[in-house]
Amino acid sequence: MTTRQPNRRGQGDQLRAELVDAASGLLEQVDGAEALSLRAVARAAGVAPQSVYLHFADKPALIAAVCEARFADLHTTLDATPSATPRARLRAMCLAYCDYALANPGQYRVLFSGPIESPDRAQHGVATLGLLLDAVRACDKPTASGGARAIALWAALHGIVTLRRDRPDFPWPPLAELIDTLLPGTIERRR
Amino acid sequence: MTTRQPNRRGQGDQLRAELVDAASGLLEQVDGAEALSLRAVARAAGVAPQSVYLHFADKPALIAAVCEARFADLHTTLDATPSATPRARLRAMCLAYCDYALANPGQYRVLFSGPIESPDRAQHGVATLGLLLDAVRACDKPTASGGARAIALWAALHGIVTLRRDRPDFPWPPLAELIDTLLPGTIERRR
DNA sequence: TGTACATCAGTGAACGCGCGTTCACTGATGTAC
DNA sequence: TGTACATCAGTGAACGCGCGTTCACTGATGTAC
């Protein structure tokens, strides 16, 4: 579509990054990775469909690369959350998680809703959850393990952002109110 | 595929129900309504592709009919929840909601994850949420409104069932543990 | 300095596929007279 | 009681489309000698 000069010799890998970017962008205009076509990605990058195969074995491999890049983003964002107190950090992390997901709904979908194409991707998901788990643990007495509570929190955040994404016409209360309703159960032992 | 006799005169509507059933079944083998093909539904019903058009204007109309039927199921299931005490009823309703979603993951997806094809469908969703809202209110002091808390609960349940569906290899704690972690915040005023 | 050659980044053209949808048709069944 | 006809439930065949993927090719750029 766009006219495009071939990269200089040795700079061939640049197209790889451009394809990952193009795919990430298109994921915001389409319902899930299955609905994203490799040909559309090539068009968006200004390149012939076959050129995708210079850098990716097939369509799942391209999607996997997108996931890797986007997981890295999310991880960095969560890790950068400020930390006045453990509870403030946990709450800020929840908000950051939701903000990321709501700002990049199509990309978030491919991270946590689509089928898993590679073991790497499962790994990334677990690592991201690890950040949340540590933040929950930091609020507990040293003996508490917090595993199930962190998972419950993760699932709750996931539900909030996916429902908001998929049912935008619903009269949603403010994000912080939802989080503050659900958060307390996850940082104290249940009565 | 299946050999099939034409319905008797006057019984033409039977095919409509068979198509809705076939589509519902196929939704369990496919990733979302967009990935379900009208031709596959016709094949499963043992009928030519064009026969679908005897009962539905197009593919979205078929999906809308599936939603209507499945929303009715879910509503009935939730409404039939036993009610020893308000809190017991709320908890049982949460479990019933999750059980339904986990038993029929593909159909649940089309109710709450896909794009909305008809205003009817939004209506159904709101009605189902109404059951949950009433159950939350029944646990409160008479003055409390409970709207945002019921929505938070709904979102949390949604997150639990969709993540479990989409990441089945993750080491999930028992469903009841997740629910019991998140439920308390929704039935008491926050500290 | 000149030139033959290897390599790199990418394209032209085509493949077979399943899809949603449309048009014209069929054959059995009930109904009017 | 017989028969012409309307209606009903469905099909045969085809349309144009975008898709993932493959094969053979091109033209510019750097390198060896």
Coordinates of C-alpha atoms (C1' of nucleotides) in Angstrom, one line a residue:
Chain A
M1 CA 0.0 0.0 0.0
T2 CA 2.5 2.6 1.2
T3 CA 5.4 2.9 -1.2
R4 CA 8.5 1.6 0.5
Q5 CA 12.1 1.3 -0.4
P6 CA 13.9 -2.0 0.3
N7 CA 16.1 -1.8 3.4
R8 CA 19.8 -1.4 2.9
R9 CA 21.9 -4.5 3.0
G10 CA 22.3 -5.8 6.5
Q11 CA 19.2 -3.9 7.7
G12 CA 16.8 -6.7 6.6
D13 CA 15.7 -7.2 10.2
Q14 CA 14.0 -3.8 10.3
L15 CA 11.1 -5.3 8.3
R16 CA 10.6 -7.8 11.1
A17 CA 10.0 -5.0 13.6
E18 CA 7.8 -3.1 11.2
L19 CA 5.7 -6.2 10.7
V20 CA 5.3 -6.7 14.5
D21 CA 4.3 -3.1 14.8
A22 CA 1.8 -3.3 12.0
A23 CA 0.3 -6.4 13.4
S24 CA 0.0 -4.9 16.9
G25 CA -1.7 -1.9 15.4
L26 CA -4.2 -3.9 13.4
L27 CA -5.1 -6.0 16.4
E28 CA -6.9 -2.9 17.7
Q29 CA -9.2 -2.9 14.6
V30 CA -10.0 -6.6 14.5
D31 CA -11.6 -9.2 16.8
G32 CA -8.7 -11.4 17.9
A33 CA -5.6 -12.9 16.3
E34 CA -7.6 -15.3 14.2
A35 CA -9.3 -12.4 12.5
L36 CA -6.0 -10.7 11.7
S37 CA -4.8 -11.7 8.3
L38 CA -1.2 -11.9 7.4
R39 CA -2.1 -10.2 4.1
A40 CA -3.5 -7.2 6.0
V41 CA -0.3 -7.0 8.0
A42 CA 1.8 -7.0 4.8
R43 CA -0.4 -4.3 3.3
A44 CA -0.1 -2.2 6.4
A45 CA 3.7 -2.5 6.3
G46 CA 3.7 -1.7 2.6
V47 CA 5.1 -5.0 1.5
A48 CA 4.1 -8.0 -0.5
P49 CA 2.4 -10.9 1.4
Q50 CA 5.3 -13.3 0.8
S51 CA 7.7 -10.9 2.4
V52 CA 6.3 -11.9 5.8
Y53 CA 7.8 -15.3 5.2
L54 CA 11.3 -13.8 5.1
H55 CA 11.0 -13.3 8.9
F56 CA 8.3 -15.6 10.2
A57 CA 7.7 -19.3 9.4
D58 CA 3.9 -18.8 9.3
K59 CA 1.1 -16.8 10.8
P60 CA 1.2 -18.2 14.3
A61 CA 4.9 -17.3 14.4
L62 CA 4.1 -13.7 13.6
I63 CA 1.5 -13.6 16.4
A64 CA 3.9 -15.2 18.8
A65 CA 6.4 -12.4 18.1
V66 CA 3.7 -9.8 18.7
C67 CA 2.9 -11.4 22.0
E68 CA 6.5 -11.4 23.1
A69 CA 6.8 -7.7 22.4
R70 CA 3.6 -6.8 24.1
F71 CA 4.2 -8.9 27.1
A72 CA 7.5 -7.1 27.5
D73 CA 5.7 -3.8 27.5
L74 CA 3.2 -4.9 30.1
H75 CA 5.9 -6.3 32.3
T76 CA 7.9 -3.1 32.1
T77 CA 4.8 -1.0 32.9
L78 CA 3.9 -3.0 36.0
D79 CA 7.4 -3.2 37.2
A80 CA 7.7 0.6 37.1
T81 CA 4.8 1.1 39.5
P82 CA 5.8 3.5 42.4
S83 CA 5.8 2.0 45.8
A84 CA 5.2 4.3 48.8
T85 CA 3.7 1.5 50.8
P86 CA 3.0 -2.1 49.9
R87 CA -0.7 -1.5 49.8
A88 CA -0.3 1.6 47.7
R89 CA 2.0 -0.2 45.3
L90 CA -0.5 -3.1 44.9
R91 CA -3.3 -0.7 44.2
A92 CA -1.3 1.3 41.7
M93 CA -0.3 -1.9 40.0
C94 CA -3.9 -2.9 39.6
L95 CA -4.7 0.4 38.1
A96 CA -1.7 0.2 35.8
Y97 CA -2.7 -3.3 34.7
C98 CA -6.2 -2.1 33.9
D99 CA -5.0 1.1 32.2
Y100 CA -2.7 -0.9 29.9
A101 CA -5.5 -3.4 29.0
L102 CA -8.0 -0.6 28.3
A103 CA -5.6 1.4 26.3
N104 CA -4.6 -1.5 24.1
P105 CA -7.6 -3.8 24.2
G106 CA -6.8 -5.7 21.0
Q107 CA -3.3 -6.4 22.1
Y108 CA -4.4 -7.4 25.6
R109 CA -6.8 -9.9 24.0
V110 CA -4.0 -11.6 22.2
L111 CA -2.0 -11.9 25.5
F112 CA -4.7 -13.4 27.6
S113 CA -7.7 -14.5 25.5
G114 CA -6.4 -16.2 22.4
P115 CA -5.0 -19.7 22.2
I116 CA -1.4 -20.0 23.3
E117 CA 0.9 -20.5 20.3
S118 CA 4.2 -21.0 22.2
P119 CA 5.5 -22.1 25.6
D120 CA 7.3 -18.8 25.8
R121 CA 4.0 -17.1 25.9
A122 CA 2.7 -19.1 28.8
Q123 CA 6.1 -18.3 30.5
H124 CA 5.6 -14.5 30.0
G125 CA 2.1 -14.7 31.4
V126 CA 3.3 -16.4 34.5
A127 CA 6.1 -13.9 34.9
T128 CA 3.7 -11.0 34.8
L129 CA 1.4 -12.7 37.3
G130 CA 4.5 -13.1 39.5
L131 CA 4.8 -9.3 39.8
L132 CA 1.2 -9.2 41.1
L133 CA 1.8 -12.1 43.4
D134 CA 4.9 -10.4 45.0
A135 CA 2.9 -7.2 45.5
V136 CA 0.1 -9.2 47.2
R137 CA 2.6 -11.0 49.4
A138 CA 4.3 -7.7 50.4
C139 CA 1.0 -6.7 52.0
D140 CA 0.7 -9.9 54.1
K141 CA 2.2 -11.2 57.3
P142 CA 5.4 -12.9 56.3
T143 CA 3.9 -16.3 56.7
A144 CA 1.0 -16.0 54.4
S145 CA 1.5 -17.4 50.9
G146 CA -1.0 -15.4 49.0
G147 CA -1.0 -17.5 45.8
A148 CA -4.7 -18.1 45.5
R149 CA -5.5 -14.5 46.5
A150 CA -3.2 -13.1 43.9
I151 CA -4.8 -15.3 41.3
A152 CA -8.2 -14.2 42.4
L153 CA -7.1 -10.6 42.0
W154 CA -5.7 -11.2 38.6
A155 CA -8.9 -12.9 37.4
A156 CA -11.0 -10.1 38.8
L157 CA -8.9 -7.5 37.0
H158 CA -9.1 -9.5 33.8
G159 CA -12.9 -9.7 34.1
I160 CA -13.1 -5.9 34.6
V161 CA -11.1 -5.0 31.6
T162 CA -12.5 -7.6 29.2
L163 CA -16.1 -6.9 30.1
R164 CA -15.5 -3.1 29.7
R165 CA -13.8 -3.7 26.4
D166 CA -16.6 -6.0 25.1
R167 CA -19.6 -4.3 26.6
P168 CA -18.7 -0.6 26.3
D169 CA -22.3 0.6 26.3
F170 CA -22.9 -0.8 29.8
P171 CA -23.1 1.9 32.5
W172 CA -19.7 1.2 34.1
P173 CA -18.9 2.6 37.5
P174 CA -15.4 4.2 37.7
L175 CA -12.5 1.7 37.4
A176 CA -11.1 2.6 40.9
E177 CA -14.4 1.8 42.6
L178 CA -14.5 -1.7 41.1
I179 CA -10.9 -2.3 42.1
D180 CA -11.5 -1.0 45.7
T181 CA -14.4 -3.3 46.0
L182 CA -12.4 -6.4 45.1
L183 CA -9.0 -5.6 46.4
P184 CA -9.5 -5.9 50.2
G185 CA -10.4 -9.6 50.0
T186 CA -7.1 -10.3 48.4
I187 CA -4.8 -8.7 51.0
E188 CA -6.3 -10.0 54.3
R189 CA -7.1 -13.4 55.5
R190 CA -10.7 -14.1 55.1
R191 CA -12.9 -13.9 58.2
Chain B
M1 CA -23.9 -34.8 6.0
T2 CA -26.5 -36.7 8.0
T3 CA -29.3 -37.9 5.8
R4 CA -32.4 -36.0 6.7
Q5 CA -36.0 -36.1 5.5
P6 CA -37.7 -32.8 4.9
N7 CA -40.1 -31.9 7.7
R8 CA -43.8 -32.4 7.1
R9 CA -45.8 -29.5 6.0
G10 CA -46.4 -27.0 8.7
Q11 CA -43.4 -28.3 10.7
G12 CA -40.9 -26.1 8.8
D13 CA -40.0 -24.3 12.0
Q14 CA -38.4 -27.4 13.4
L15 CA -35.3 -26.8 11.2
R16 CA -34.9 -23.4 12.9
A17 CA -34.5 -25.1 16.3
E18 CA -32.2 -27.7 14.8
L19 CA -30.0 -25.0 13.4
V20 CA -29.8 -23.1 16.7
D21 CA -28.9 -26.3 18.4
A22 CA -26.3 -27.2 15.8
A23 CA -24.8 -23.7 16.0
S24 CA -24.7 -23.9 19.8
G25 CA -22.9 -27.2 19.7
L26 CA -20.3 -26.0 17.2
L27 CA -19.6 -22.9 19.3
E28 CA -17.8 -25.3 21.7
Q29 CA -15.4 -26.4 19.0
V30 CA -14.5 -23.0 17.6
D31 CA -13.1 -19.7 18.8
G32 CA -15.9 -17.3 18.8
A33 CA -18.9 -16.6 16.7
E34 CA -16.8 -15.1 13.9
A35 CA -15.0 -18.4 13.4
L36 CA -18.3 -20.3 13.2
S37 CA -19.3 -20.7 9.6
L38 CA -22.9 -20.9 8.5
R39 CA -21.9 -23.7 6.1
A40 CA -20.6 -25.7 9.1
V41 CA -23.9 -25.2 10.9
A42 CA -25.8 -26.4 7.8
R43 CA -23.6 -29.4 7.5
A44 CA -24.1 -30.3 11.2
A45 CA -27.9 -30.0 10.7
G46 CA -27.7 -32.2 7.6
V47 CA -29.0 -29.5 5.3
A48 CA -27.8 -27.5 2.3
P49 CA -26.2 -24.1 3.1
Q50 CA -29.0 -22.1 1.5
S51 CA -31.6 -23.7 3.8
V52 CA -30.3 -21.6 6.6
Y53 CA -31.8 -18.6 4.8
L54 CA -35.2 -20.1 5.1
H55 CA -35.1 -19.1 8.8
F56 CA -32.5 -16.5 9.2
A57 CA -31.8 -13.3 7.2
D58 CA -28.1 -13.8 7.5
K59 CA -25.3 -15.1 9.7
P60 CA -25.6 -12.5 12.4
A61 CA -29.3 -13.3 12.7
L62 CA -28.5 -16.9 13.4
I63 CA -26.0 -15.9 16.0
A64 CA -28.5 -13.6 17.6
A65 CA -31.0 -16.5 17.8
V66 CA -28.4 -18.6 19.5
C67 CA -27.8 -15.9 22.1
E68 CA -31.4 -15.6 22.9
A69 CA -31.8 -19.3 23.5
R70 CA -28.6 -19.5 25.6
F71 CA -29.4 -16.4 27.6
A72 CA -32.7 -17.9 28.5
D73 CA -30.9 -21.0 29.8
L74 CA -28.5 -19.0 31.9
H75 CA -31.3 -16.9 33.3
T76 CA -33.4 -19.9 34.3
T77 CA -30.4 -21.6 35.9
L78 CA -29.6 -18.6 38.0
D79 CA -33.2 -18.0 39.0
A80 CA -33.5 -21.6 40.2
T81 CA -30.8 -21.2 42.8
P82 CA -31.9 -22.3 46.3
S83 CA -32.1 -19.6 48.9
A84 CA -31.6 -20.7 52.6
T85 CA -30.2 -17.3 53.5
P86 CA -29.5 -14.3 51.3
R87 CA -25.7 -14.8 51.6
A88 CA -26.0 -18.5 50.9
R89 CA -28.2 -17.7 47.9
L90 CA -25.7 -15.2 46.6
R91 CA -22.8 -17.6 46.9
A92 CA -24.8 -20.4 45.3
M93 CA -25.7 -18.1 42.4
C94 CA -22.0 -17.2 41.9
L95 CA -21.1 -20.9 41.7
A96 CA -24.0 -21.6 39.4
Y97 CA -22.9 -18.8 37.1
C98 CA -19.4 -20.1 36.9
D99 CA -20.5 -23.7 36.5
Y100 CA -22.7 -22.7 33.6
A101 CA -19.8 -20.7 32.0
L102 CA -17.3 -23.5 32.5
A103 CA -19.6 -26.2 31.2
N104 CA -20.5 -24.2 28.1
P105 CA -17.5 -22.1 27.4
G106 CA -18.1 -21.5 23.7
Q107 CA -21.7 -20.5 24.3
Y108 CA -20.7 -18.3 27.2
R109 CA -18.2 -16.5 25.0
V110 CA -20.9 -15.6 22.5
L111 CA -23.1 -14.1 25.3
F112 CA -20.5 -11.9 26.9
S113 CA -17.4 -11.6 24.7
G114 CA -18.5 -11.3 21.1
P115 CA -19.8 -8.1 19.6
I116 CA -23.4 -7.4 20.2
E117 CA -25.6 -8.1 17.2
S118 CA -28.9 -6.9 18.6
P119 CA -30.4 -4.7 21.3
D120 CA -32.2 -7.7 22.6
R121 CA -29.0 -9.3 23.5
A122 CA -27.9 -6.3 25.5
Q123 CA -31.3 -6.5 27.2
H124 CA -30.8 -10.1 28.1
G125 CA -27.4 -9.4 29.6
V126 CA -28.8 -6.6 31.8
A127 CA -31.6 -8.9 32.9
T128 CA -29.2 -11.6 34.0
L129 CA -27.1 -9.1 35.8
G130 CA -30.3 -7.9 37.5
L131 CA -30.6 -11.3 39.2
L132 CA -27.1 -10.9 40.6
L133 CA -27.8 -7.3 41.7
D134 CA -30.9 -8.4 43.6
A135 CA -29.0 -11.1 45.3
V136 CA -26.3 -8.7 46.4
R137 CA -28.9 -6.2 47.6
A138 CA -30.6 -8.9 49.7
C139 CA -27.4 -9.2 51.7
D140 CA -27.2 -5.5 52.5
K141 CA -28.9 -3.2 54.9
P142 CA -32.1 -1.9 53.2
T143 CA -30.5 1.5 52.4
A144 CA -27.5 0.3 50.5
S145 CA -27.8 0.3 46.7
G146 CA -25.2 -2.2 45.8
G147 CA -25.1 -1.4 42.1
A148 CA -21.3 -0.9 41.8
R149 CA -20.6 -3.9 44.1
A150 CA -22.8 -6.2 42.0
I151 CA -21.1 -5.1 38.9
A152 CA -17.7 -5.7 40.5
L153 CA -18.8 -9.2 41.4
W154 CA -20.1 -9.9 37.9
A155 CA -16.8 -8.7 36.4
A156 CA -14.8 -10.8 38.8
L157 CA -16.8 -14.0 38.0
H158 CA -16.4 -13.2 34.3
G159 CA -12.7 -12.9 34.7
I160 CA -12.5 -16.2 36.6
V161 CA -14.4 -18.2 34.1
T162 CA -12.8 -16.7 31.0
L163 CA -9.3 -17.0 32.2
R164 CA -9.9 -20.6 33.2
R165 CA -11.3 -21.3 29.8
D166 CA -8.5 -19.6 27.9
R167 CA -5.6 -20.6 30.1
P168 CA -6.6 -24.2 31.2
D169 CA -3.0 -25.2 31.8
F170 CA -2.5 -22.7 34.5
P171 CA -2.5 -24.2 38.1
W172 CA -5.9 -22.9 39.1
P173 CA -7.0 -23.0 42.7
P174 CA -10.5 -24.5 43.4
L175 CA -13.3 -22.3 42.0
A176 CA -14.9 -21.8 45.5
E177 CA -11.7 -20.5 46.9
L178 CA -11.5 -17.7 44.3
I179 CA -15.2 -16.8 44.8
D180 CA -14.8 -16.8 48.6
T181 CA -11.8 -14.4 48.2
L182 CA -13.7 -11.9 46.2
L183 CA -17.3 -12.2 47.5
P184 CA -16.9 -10.5 50.9
G185 CA -16.0 -7.1 49.4
T186 CA -19.2 -7.1 47.5
I187 CA -21.6 -7.6 50.4
E188 CA -20.3 -5.2 53.0
R189 CA -19.6 -1.6 53.0
R190 CA -15.9 -1.1 52.5
R191 CA -13.9 0.0 55.5
Chain C
dT1 C1' 40.9 0.4 -10.9
dG2 C1' 37.7 -2.9 -13.1
dT3 C1' 34.9 -6.7 -13.2
dA4 C1' 32.8 -11.2 -12.2
dC5 C1' 30.1 -13.0 -8.8
dA6 C1' 27.6 -14.0 -4.4
dT7 C1' 24.3 -12.3 -1.5
dC8 C1' 20.6 -9.8 0.2
dA9 C1' 15.8 -7.7 0.4
dG10 C1' 12.1 -8.2 -1.7
dT11 C1' 8.3 -9.2 -5.7
dG12 C1' 5.0 -11.5 -9.6
dA13 C1' 2.0 -14.7 -10.2
dA14 C1' -0.4 -18.4 -9.0
dC15 C1' -2.4 -22.6 -6.1
dG16 C1' -6.5 -24.5 -3.8
dC17 C1' -9.7 -23.5 -0.1
dG18 C1' -13.9 -22.4 2.4
dC19 C1' -16.6 -18.7 3.0
dG20 C1' -21.5 -15.9 2.7
dT21 C1' -24.9 -15.3 -0.4
dT22 C1' -28.1 -15.6 -4.6
dC23 C1' -30.9 -17.5 -8.4
dA24 C1' -33.6 -20.7 -10.3
dC25 C1' -35.5 -24.9 -9.5
dT26 C1' -37.8 -29.6 -7.5
dG27 C1' -40.8 -32.7 -5.5
dA28 C1' -44.1 -33.8 -2.0
dT29 C1' -48.3 -32.4 0.3
dG30 C1' -52.4 -30.5 1.2
dT31 C1' -56.8 -27.8 -0.7
dA32 C1' -60.7 -26.1 -3.7
dC33 C1' -64.0 -27.4 -6.6
Chain D
dT1 C1' -64.4 -39.2 -6.0
dG2 C1' -61.0 -37.1 -9.1
dT3 C1' -58.1 -33.6 -10.4
dA4 C1' -55.9 -29.1 -11.0
dC5 C1' -53.4 -26.1 -8.5
dA6 C1' -51.0 -23.5 -4.7
dT7 C1' -47.9 -23.9 -1.2
dC8 C1' -44.3 -25.7 1.5
dA9 C1' -39.6 -27.5 2.6
dG10 C1' -35.9 -27.8 0.7
dT11 C1' -31.8 -28.3 -3.1
dG12 C1' -28.2 -27.7 -7.4
dA13 C1' -25.1 -24.8 -9.1
dA14 C1' -22.8 -21.0 -9.1
dC15 C1' -20.9 -16.0 -7.9
dG16 C1' -16.9 -13.4 -6.3
dC17 C1' -13.9 -12.8 -2.3
dG18 C1' -9.9 -12.9 0.7
dC19 C1' -7.2 -16.1 2.7
dG20 C1' -2.3 -18.8 3.8
dT21 C1' 1.2 -20.4 1.3
dT22 C1' 4.6 -21.7 -2.5
dC23 C1' 7.6 -21.2 -6.6
dA24 C1' 10.4 -18.9 -9.4
dC25 C1' 12.3 -14.7 -10.2
dT26 C1' 14.6 -9.6 -9.9
dG27 C1' 17.5 -5.9 -9.1
dA28 C1' 20.5 -3.5 -6.1
dT29 C1' 24.7 -3.9 -3.2
dG30 C1' 28.7 -5.3 -1.5
dT31 C1' 33.2 -8.4 -2.1
dA32 C1' 37.2 -11.0 -4.0
dC33 C1' 40.7 -10.8 -7.0

